[in-house]
Structure formats: C-alpha cells, structure tokens
PDB file as gemmi writes it, atoms N, CA and C in Angstrom:
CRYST1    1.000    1.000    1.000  90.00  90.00  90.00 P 1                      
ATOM      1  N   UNK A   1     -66.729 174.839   1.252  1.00  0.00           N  
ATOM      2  CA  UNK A   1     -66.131 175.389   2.450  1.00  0.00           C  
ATOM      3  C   UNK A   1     -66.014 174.340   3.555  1.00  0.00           C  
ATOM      4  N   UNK A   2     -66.961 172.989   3.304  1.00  0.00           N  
ATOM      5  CA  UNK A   2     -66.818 172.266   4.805  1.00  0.00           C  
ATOM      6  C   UNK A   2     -66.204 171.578   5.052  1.00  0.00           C  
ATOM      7  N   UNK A   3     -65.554 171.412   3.382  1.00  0.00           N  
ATOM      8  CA  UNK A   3     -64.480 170.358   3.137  1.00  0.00           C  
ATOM      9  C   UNK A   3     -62.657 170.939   3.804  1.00  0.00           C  
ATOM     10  N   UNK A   4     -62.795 172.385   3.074  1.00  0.00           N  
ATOM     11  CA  UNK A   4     -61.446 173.184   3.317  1.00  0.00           C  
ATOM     12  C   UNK A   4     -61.365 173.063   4.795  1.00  0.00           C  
ATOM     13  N   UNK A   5     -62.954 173.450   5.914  1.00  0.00           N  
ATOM     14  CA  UNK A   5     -62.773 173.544   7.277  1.00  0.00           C  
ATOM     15  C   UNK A   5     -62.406 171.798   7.993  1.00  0.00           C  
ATOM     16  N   UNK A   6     -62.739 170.612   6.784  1.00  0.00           N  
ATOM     17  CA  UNK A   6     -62.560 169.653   7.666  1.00  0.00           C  
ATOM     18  C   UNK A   6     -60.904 169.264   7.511  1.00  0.00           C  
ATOM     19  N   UNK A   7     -60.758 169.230   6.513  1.00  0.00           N  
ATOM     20  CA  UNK A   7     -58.878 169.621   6.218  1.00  0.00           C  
ATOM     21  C   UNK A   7     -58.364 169.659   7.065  1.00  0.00           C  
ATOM     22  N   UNK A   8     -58.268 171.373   7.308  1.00  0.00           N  
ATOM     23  CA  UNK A   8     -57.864 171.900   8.477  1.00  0.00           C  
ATOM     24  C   UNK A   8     -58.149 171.712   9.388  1.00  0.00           C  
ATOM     25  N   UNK A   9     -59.306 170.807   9.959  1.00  0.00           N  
ATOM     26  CA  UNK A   9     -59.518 170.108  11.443  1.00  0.00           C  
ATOM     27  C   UNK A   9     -58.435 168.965  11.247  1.00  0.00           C  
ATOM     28  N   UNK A  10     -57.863 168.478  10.230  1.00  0.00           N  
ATOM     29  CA  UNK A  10     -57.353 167.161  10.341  1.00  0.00           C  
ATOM     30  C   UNK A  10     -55.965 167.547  10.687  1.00  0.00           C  
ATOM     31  N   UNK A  11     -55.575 168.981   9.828  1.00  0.00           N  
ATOM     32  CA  UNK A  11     -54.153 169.294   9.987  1.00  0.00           C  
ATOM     33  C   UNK A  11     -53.826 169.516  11.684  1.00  0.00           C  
ATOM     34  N   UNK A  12     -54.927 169.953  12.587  1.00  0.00           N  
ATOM     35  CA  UNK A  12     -54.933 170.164  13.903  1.00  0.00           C  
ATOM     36  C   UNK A  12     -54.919 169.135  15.092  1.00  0.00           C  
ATOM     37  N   UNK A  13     -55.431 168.027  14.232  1.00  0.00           N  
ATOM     38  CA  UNK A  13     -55.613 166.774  15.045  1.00  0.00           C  
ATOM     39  C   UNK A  13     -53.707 166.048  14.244  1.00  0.00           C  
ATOM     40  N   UNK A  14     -53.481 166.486  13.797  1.00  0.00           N  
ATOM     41  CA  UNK A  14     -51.944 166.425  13.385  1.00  0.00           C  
ATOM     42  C   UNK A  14     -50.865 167.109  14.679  1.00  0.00           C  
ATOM     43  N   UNK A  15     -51.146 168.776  14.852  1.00  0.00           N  
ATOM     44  CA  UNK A  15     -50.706 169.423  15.491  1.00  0.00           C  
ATOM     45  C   UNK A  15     -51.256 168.804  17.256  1.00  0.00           C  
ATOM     46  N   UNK A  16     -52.067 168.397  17.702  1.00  0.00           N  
ATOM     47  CA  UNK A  16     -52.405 167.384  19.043  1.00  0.00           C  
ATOM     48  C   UNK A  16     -51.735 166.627  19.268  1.00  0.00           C  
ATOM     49  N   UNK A  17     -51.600 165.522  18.228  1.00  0.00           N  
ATOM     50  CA  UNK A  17     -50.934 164.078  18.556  1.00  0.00           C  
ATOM     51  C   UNK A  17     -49.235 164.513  18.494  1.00  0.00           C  
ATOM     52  N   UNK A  18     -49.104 165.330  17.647  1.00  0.00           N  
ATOM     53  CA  UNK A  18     -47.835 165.780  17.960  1.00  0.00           C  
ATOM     54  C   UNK A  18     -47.409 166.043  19.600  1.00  0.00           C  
ATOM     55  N   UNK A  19     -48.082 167.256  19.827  1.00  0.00           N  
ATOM     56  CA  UNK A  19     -47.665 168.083  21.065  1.00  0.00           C  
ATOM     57  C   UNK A  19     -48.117 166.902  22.340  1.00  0.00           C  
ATOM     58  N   UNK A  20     -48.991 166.017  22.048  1.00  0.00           N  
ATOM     59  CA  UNK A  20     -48.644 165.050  22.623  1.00  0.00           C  
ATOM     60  C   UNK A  20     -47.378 164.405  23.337  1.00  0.00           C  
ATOM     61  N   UNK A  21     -46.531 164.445  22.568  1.00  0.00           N  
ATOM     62  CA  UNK A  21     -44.901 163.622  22.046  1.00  0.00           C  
ATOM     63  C   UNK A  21     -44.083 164.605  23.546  1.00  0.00           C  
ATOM     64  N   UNK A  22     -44.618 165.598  23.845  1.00  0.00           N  
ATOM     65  CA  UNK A  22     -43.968 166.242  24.524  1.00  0.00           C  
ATOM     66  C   UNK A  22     -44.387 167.243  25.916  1.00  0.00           C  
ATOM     67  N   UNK A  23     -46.031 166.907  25.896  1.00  0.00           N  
ATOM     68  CA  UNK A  23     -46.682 166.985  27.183  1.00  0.00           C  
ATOM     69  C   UNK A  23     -46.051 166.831  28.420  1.00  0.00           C  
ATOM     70  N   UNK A  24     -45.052 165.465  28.494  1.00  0.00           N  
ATOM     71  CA  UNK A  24     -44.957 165.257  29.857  1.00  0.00           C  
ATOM     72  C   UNK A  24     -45.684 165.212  30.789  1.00  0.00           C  
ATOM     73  N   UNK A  25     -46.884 164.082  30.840  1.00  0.00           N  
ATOM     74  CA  UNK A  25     -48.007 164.173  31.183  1.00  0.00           C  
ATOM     75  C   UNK A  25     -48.662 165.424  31.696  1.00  0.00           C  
ATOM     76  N   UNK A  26     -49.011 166.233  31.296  1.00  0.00           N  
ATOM     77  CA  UNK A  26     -49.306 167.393  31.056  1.00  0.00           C  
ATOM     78  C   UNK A  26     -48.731 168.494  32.342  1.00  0.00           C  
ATOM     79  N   UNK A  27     -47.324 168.013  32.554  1.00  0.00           N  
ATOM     80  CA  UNK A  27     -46.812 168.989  33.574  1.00  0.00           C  
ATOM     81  C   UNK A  27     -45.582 170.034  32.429  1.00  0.00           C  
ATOM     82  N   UNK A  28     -45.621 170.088  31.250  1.00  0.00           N  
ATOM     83  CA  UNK A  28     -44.715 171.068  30.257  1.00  0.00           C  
ATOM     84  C   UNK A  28     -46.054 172.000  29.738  1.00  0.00           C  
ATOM     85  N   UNK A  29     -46.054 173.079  29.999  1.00  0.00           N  
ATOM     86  CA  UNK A  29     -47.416 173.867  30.136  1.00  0.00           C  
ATOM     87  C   UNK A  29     -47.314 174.502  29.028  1.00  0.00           C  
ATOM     88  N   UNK A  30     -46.161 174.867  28.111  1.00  0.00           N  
ATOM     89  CA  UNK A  30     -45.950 175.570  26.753  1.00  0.00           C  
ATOM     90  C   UNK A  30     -47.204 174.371  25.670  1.00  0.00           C  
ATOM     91  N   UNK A  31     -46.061 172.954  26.074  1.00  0.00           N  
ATOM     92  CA  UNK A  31     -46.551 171.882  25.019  1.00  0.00           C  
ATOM     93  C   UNK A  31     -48.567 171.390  25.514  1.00  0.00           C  
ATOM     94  N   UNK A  32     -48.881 171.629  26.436  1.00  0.00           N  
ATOM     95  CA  UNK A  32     -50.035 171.652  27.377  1.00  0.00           C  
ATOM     96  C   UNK A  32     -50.990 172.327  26.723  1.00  0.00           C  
ATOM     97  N   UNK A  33     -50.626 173.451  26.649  1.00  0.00           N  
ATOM     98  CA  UNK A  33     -51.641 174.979  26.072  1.00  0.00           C  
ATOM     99  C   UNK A  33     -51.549 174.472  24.468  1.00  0.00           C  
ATOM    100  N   UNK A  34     -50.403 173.941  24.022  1.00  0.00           N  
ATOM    101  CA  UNK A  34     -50.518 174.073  22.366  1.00  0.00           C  
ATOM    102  C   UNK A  34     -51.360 172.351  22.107  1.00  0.00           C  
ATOM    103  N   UNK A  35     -51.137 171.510  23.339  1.00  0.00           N  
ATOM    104  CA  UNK A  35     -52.415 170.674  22.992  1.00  0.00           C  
ATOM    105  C   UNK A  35     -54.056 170.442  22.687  1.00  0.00           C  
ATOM    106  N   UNK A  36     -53.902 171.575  23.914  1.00  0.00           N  
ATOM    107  CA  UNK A  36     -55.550 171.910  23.846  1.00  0.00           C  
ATOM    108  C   UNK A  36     -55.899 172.793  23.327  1.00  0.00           C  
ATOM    109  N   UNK A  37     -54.861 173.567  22.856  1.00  0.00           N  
ATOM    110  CA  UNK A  37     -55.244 174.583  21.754  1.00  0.00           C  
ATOM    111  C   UNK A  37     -56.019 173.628  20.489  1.00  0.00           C  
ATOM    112  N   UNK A  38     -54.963 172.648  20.106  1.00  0.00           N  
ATOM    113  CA  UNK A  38     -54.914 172.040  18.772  1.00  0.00           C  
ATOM    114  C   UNK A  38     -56.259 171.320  18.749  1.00  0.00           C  
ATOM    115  N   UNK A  39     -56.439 170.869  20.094  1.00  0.00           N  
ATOM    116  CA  UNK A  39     -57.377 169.332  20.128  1.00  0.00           C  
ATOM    117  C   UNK A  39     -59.046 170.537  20.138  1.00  0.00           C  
ATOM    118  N   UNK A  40     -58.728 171.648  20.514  1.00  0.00           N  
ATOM    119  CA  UNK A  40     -60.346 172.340  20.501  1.00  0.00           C  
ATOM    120  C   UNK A  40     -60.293 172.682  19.011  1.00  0.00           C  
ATOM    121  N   UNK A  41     -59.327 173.075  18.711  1.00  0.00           N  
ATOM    122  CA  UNK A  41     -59.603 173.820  16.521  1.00  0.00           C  
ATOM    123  C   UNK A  41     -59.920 172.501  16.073  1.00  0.00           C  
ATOM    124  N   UNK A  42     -59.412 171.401  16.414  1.00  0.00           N  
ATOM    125  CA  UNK A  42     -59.476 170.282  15.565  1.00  0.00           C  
ATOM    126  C   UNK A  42     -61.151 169.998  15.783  1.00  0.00           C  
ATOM    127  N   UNK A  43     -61.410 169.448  17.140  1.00  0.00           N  
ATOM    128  CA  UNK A  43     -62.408 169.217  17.080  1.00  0.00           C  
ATOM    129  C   UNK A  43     -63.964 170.071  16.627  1.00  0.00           C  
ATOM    130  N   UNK A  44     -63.529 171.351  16.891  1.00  0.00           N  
ATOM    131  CA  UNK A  44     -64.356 172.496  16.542  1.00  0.00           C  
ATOM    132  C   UNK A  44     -64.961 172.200  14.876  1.00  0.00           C  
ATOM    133  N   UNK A  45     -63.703 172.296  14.177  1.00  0.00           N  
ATOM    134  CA  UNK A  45     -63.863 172.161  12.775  1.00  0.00           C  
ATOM    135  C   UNK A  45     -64.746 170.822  12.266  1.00  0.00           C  
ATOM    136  N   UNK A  46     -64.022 170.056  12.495  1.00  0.00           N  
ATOM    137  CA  UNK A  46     -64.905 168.704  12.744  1.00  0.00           C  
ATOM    138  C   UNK A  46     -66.276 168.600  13.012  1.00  0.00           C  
ATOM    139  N   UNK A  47     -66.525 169.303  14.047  1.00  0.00           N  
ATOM    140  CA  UNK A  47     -68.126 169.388  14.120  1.00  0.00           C  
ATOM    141  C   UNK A  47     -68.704 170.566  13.012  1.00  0.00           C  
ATOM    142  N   UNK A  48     -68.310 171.668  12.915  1.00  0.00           N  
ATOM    143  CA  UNK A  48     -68.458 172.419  11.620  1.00  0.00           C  
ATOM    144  C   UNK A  48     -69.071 171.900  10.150  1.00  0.00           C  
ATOM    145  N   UNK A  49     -67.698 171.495  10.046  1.00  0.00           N  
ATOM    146  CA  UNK A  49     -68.015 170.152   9.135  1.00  0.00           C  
ATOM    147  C   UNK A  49     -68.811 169.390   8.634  1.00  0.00           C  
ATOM    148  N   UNK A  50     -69.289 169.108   9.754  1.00  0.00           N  
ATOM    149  CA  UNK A  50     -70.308 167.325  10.022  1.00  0.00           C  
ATOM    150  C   UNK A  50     -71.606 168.320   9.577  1.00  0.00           C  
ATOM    151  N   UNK A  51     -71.607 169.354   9.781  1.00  0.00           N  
ATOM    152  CA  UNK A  51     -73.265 170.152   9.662  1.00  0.00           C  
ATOM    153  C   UNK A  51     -73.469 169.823   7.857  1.00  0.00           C  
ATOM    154  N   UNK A  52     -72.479 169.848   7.049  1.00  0.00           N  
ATOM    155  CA  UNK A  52     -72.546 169.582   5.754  1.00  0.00           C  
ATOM    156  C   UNK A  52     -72.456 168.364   5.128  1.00  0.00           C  
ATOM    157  N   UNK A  53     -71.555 168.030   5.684  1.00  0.00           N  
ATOM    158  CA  UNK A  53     -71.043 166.629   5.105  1.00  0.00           C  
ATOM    159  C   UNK A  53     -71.207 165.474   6.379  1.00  0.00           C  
ATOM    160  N   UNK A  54     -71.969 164.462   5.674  1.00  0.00           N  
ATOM    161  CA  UNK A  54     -71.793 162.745   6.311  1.00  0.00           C  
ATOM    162  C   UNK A  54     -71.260 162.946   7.582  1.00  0.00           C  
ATOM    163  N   UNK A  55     -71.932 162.782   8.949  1.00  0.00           N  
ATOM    164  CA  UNK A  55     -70.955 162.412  10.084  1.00  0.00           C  
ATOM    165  C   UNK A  55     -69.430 161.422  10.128  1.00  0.00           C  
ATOM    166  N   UNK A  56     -70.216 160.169   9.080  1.00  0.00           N  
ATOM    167  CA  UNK A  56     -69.384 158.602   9.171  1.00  0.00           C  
ATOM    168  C   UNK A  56     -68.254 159.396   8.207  1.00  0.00           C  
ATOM    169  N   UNK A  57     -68.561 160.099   7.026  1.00  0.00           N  
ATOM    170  CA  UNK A  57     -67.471 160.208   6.178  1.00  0.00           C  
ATOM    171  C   UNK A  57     -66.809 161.326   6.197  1.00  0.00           C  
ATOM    172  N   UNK A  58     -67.150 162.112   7.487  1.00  0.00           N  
ATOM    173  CA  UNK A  58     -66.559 163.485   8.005  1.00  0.00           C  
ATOM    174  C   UNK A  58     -65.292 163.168   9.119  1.00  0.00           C  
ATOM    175  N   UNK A  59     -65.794 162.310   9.957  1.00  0.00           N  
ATOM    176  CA  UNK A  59     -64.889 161.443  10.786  1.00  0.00           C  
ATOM    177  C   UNK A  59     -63.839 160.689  10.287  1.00  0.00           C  
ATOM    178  N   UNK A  60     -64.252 159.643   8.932  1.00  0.00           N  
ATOM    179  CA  UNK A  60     -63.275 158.804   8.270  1.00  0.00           C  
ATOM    180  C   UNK A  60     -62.019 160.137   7.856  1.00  0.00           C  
ATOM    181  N   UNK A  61     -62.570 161.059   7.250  1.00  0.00           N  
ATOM    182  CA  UNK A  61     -61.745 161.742   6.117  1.00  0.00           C  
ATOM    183  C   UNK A  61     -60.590 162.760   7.553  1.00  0.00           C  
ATOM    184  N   UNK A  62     -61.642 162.657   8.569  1.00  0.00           N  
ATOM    185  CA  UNK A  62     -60.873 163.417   9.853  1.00  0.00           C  
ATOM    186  C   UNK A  62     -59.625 162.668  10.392  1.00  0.00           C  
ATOM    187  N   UNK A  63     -60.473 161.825  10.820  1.00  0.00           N  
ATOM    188  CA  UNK A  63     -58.897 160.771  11.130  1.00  0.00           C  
ATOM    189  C   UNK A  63     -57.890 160.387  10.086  1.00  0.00           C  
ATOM    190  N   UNK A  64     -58.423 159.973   9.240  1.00  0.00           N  
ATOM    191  CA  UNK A  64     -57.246 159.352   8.112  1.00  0.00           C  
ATOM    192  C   UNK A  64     -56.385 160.827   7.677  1.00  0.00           C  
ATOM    193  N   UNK A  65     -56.837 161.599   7.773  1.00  0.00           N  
ATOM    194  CA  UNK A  65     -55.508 163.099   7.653  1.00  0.00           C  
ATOM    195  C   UNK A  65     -54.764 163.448   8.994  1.00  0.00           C  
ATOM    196  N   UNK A  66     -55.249 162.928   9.831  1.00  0.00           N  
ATOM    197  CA  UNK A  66     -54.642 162.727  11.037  1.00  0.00           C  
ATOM    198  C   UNK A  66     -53.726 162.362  11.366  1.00  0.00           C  
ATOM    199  N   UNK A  67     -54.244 160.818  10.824  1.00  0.00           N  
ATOM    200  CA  UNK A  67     -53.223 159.623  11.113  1.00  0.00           C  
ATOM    201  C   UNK A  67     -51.954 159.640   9.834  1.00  0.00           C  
ATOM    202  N   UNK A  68     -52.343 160.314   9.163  1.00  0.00           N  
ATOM    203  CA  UNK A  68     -51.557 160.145   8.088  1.00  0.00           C  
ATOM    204  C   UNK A  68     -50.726 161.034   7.957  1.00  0.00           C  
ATOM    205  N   UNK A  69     -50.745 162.207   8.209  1.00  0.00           N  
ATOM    206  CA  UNK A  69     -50.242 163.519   8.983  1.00  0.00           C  
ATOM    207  C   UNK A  69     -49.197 162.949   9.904  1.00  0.00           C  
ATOM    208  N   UNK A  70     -49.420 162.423  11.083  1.00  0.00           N  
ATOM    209  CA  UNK A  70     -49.172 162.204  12.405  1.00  0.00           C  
ATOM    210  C   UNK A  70     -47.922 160.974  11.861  1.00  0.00           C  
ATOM    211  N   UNK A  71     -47.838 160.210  11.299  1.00  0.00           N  
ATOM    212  CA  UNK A  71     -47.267 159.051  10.812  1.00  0.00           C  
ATOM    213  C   UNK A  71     -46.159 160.220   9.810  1.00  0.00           C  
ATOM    214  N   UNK A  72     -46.128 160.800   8.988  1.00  0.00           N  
ATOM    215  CA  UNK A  72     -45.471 161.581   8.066  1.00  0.00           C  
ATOM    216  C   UNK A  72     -44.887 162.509   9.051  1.00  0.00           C  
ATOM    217  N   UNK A  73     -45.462 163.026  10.426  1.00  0.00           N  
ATOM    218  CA  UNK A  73     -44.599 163.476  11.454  1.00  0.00           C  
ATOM    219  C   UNK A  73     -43.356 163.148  11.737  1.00  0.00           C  
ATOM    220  N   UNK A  74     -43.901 161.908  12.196  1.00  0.00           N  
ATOM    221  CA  UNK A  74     -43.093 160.748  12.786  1.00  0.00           C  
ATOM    222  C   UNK A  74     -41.688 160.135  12.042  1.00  0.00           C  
ATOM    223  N   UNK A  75     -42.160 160.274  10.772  1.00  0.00           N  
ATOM    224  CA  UNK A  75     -40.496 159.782  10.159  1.00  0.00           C  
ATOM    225  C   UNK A  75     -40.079 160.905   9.602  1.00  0.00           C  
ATOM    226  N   UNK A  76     -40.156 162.388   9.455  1.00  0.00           N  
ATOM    227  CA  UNK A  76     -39.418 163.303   9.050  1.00  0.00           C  
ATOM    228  C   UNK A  76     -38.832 163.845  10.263  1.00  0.00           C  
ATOM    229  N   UNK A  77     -39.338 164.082  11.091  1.00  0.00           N  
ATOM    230  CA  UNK A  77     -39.251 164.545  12.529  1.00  0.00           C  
ATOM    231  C   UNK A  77     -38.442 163.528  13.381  1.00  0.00           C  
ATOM    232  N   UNK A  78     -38.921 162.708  13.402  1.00  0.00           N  
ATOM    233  CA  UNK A  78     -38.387 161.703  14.841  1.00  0.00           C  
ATOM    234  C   UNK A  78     -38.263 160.474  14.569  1.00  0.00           C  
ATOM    235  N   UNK A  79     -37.661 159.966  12.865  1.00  0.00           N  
ATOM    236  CA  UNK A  79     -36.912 159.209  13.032  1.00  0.00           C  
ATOM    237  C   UNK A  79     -37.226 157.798  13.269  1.00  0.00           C  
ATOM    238  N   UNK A  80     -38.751 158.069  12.718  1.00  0.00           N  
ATOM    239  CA  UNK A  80     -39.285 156.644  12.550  1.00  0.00           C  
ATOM    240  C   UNK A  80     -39.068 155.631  11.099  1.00  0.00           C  
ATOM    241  N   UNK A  81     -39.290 154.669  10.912  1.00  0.00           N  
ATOM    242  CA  UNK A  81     -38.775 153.933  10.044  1.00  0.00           C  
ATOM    243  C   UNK A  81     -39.482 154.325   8.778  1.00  0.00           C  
ATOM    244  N   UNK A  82     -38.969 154.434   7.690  1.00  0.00           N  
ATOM    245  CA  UNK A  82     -39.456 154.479   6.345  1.00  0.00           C  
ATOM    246  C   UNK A  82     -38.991 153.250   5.391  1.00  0.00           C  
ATOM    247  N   UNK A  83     -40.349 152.767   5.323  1.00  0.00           N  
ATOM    248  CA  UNK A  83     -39.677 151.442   4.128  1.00  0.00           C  
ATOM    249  C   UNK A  83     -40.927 151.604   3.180  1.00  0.00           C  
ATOM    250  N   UNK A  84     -41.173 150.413   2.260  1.00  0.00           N  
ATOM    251  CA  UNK A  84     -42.233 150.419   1.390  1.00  0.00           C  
ATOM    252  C   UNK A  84     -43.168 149.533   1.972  1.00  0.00           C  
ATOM    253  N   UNK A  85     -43.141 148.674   2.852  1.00  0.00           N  
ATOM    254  CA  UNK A  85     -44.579 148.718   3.370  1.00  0.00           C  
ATOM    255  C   UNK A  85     -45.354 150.030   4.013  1.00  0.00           C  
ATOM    256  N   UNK A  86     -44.969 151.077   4.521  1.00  0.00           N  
ATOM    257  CA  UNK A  86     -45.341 151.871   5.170  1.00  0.00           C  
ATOM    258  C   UNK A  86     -45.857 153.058   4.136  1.00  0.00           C  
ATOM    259  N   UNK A  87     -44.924 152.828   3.223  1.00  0.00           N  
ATOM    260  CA  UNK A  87     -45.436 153.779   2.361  1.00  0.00           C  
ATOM    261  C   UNK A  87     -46.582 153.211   1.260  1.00  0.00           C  
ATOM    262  N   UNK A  88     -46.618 152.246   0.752  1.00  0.00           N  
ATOM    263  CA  UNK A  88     -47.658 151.492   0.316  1.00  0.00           C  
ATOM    264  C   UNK A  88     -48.797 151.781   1.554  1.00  0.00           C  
ATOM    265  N   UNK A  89     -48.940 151.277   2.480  1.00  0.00           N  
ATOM    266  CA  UNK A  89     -50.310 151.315   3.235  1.00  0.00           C  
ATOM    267  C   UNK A  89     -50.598 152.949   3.365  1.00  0.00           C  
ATOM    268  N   UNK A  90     -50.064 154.144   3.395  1.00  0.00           N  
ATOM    269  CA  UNK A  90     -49.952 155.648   2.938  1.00  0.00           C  
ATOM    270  C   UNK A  90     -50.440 155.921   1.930  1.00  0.00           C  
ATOM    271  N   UNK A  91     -50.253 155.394   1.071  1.00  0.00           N  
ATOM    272  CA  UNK A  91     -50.928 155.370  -0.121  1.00  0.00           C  
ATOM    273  C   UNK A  91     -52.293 155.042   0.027  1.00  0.00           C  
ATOM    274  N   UNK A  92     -52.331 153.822   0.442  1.00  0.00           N  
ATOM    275  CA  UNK A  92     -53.851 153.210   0.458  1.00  0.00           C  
ATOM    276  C   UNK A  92     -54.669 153.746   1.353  1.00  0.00           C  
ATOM    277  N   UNK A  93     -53.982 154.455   2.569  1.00  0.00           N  
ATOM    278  CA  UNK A  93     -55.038 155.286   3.167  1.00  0.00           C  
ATOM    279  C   UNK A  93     -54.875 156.866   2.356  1.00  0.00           C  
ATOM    280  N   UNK A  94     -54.713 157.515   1.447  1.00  0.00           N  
ATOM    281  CA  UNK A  94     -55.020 158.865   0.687  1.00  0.00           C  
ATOM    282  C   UNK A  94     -55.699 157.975   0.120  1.00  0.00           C  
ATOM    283  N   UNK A  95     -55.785 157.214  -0.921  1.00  0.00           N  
ATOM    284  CA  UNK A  95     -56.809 156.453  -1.423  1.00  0.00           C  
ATOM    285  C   UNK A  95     -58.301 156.662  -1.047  1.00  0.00           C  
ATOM    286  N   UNK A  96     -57.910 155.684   0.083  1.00  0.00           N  
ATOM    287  CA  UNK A  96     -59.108 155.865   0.586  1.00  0.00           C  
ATOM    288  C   UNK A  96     -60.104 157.368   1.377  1.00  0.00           C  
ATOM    289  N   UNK A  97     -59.157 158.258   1.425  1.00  0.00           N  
ATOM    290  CA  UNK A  97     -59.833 159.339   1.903  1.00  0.00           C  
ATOM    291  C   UNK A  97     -60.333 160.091   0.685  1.00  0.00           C  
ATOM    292  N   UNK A  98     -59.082 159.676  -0.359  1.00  0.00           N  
ATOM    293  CA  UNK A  98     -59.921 160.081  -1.537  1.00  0.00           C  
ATOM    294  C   UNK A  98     -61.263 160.117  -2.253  1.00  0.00           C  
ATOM    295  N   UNK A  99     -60.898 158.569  -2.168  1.00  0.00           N  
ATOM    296  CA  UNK A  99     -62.745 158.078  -2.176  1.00  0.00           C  
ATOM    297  C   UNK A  99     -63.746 158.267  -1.680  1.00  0.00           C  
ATOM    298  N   UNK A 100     -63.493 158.389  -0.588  1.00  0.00           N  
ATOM    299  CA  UNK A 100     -64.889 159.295   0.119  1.00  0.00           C  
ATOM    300  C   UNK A 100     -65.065 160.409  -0.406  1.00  0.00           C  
ATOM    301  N   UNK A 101     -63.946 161.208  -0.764  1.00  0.00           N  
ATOM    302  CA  UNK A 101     -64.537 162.782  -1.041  1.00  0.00           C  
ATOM    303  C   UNK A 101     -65.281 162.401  -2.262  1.00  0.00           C  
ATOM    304  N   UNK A 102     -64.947 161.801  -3.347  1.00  0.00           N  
ATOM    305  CA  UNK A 102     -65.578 161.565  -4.305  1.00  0.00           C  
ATOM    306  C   UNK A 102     -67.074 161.248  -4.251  1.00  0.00           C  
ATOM    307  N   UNK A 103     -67.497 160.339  -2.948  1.00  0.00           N  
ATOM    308  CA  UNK A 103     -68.488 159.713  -3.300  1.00  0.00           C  
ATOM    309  C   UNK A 103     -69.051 160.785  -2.381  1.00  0.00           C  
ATOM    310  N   UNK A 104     -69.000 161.777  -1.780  1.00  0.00           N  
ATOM    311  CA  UNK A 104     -69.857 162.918  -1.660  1.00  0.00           C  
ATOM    312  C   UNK A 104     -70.649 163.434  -2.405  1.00  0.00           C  
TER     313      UNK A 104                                                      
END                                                                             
C-alpha cells in the first residue's frame, strides 16, 4: 500500500509543477487552489509513505516520478522538444526508480 500511496504522491507533485505553468505568480486563483491542492496530496502521501519505506528511497522514487511526469508534460502538452537524448536519459531515470523499488 505505501508504494501505490507514494505513486500517487508523485502523480501530484506532477499535477503542482504543472499548475505551476499557470499560477501567474499566484494572482490566477483557479490555477492557485489547484496548486496547493496538488502540492498538500503530494506531499501528504510522501510522508505516508516514508512511515514504510526508506526516507532516501521514498524521496528518490518521489521525485524521479515527478520529474519524469513533469518532463512527459512538457512535450505532449507544451511543445517541448523530443529527441533521443531526452528520451534515452527517460529511460535511465525509470531505470533507476526501478531499481530502488527492487532493492526494497
């Protein structure tokens, strides 16, 4: 279960950095509310989480679905560049989040 809840903290820290994109330094109050919505589930879960599993490898596996999320945003959505370096280093970070779960 702490794994499914840290997931879903990562998919939320996805949904943050997004609504980020459109804060307007926090004067757009729709995109505002759905930040801090995102950034409290995210972090909530995250600490959830950590009660089971590794702080260091609760955090790694948090961010790297994040960032990796957040980046996979970015070029379906808005048009950021897709080449094969980008997708090679994508790779190597699931890799690596992989590996951690393993070595749990």
């Amino acid at each position: 279960m702490a794994w499914t809840l840290l997931i879903l903290g990562g998919c939320f820290e996805v949904g943050f950095t997004t609504c980020l994109r459109f804060v307007d330094g926090f004067r757009n109050l729709p995109w505002t509310l759905a930040f801090l919505g995102s950034v409290s589930l995210s972090m909530g879960l995250l600490e959830v989480a950590s009660r089971s599993i590794p702080m260091g490898t609760a955090y790694a596996v948090w961010g790297g679905i994040g960032a990796l999320g957040t980046v996979i945003v970015g070029m379906i959505w808005f048009g950021e560049p897709i080449n094969a370096a980008r997708l090679l280093l994508i790779a190597g970070l699931v890799g690596c989040i992989a590996g951690l779960k393993l070595l749990h």
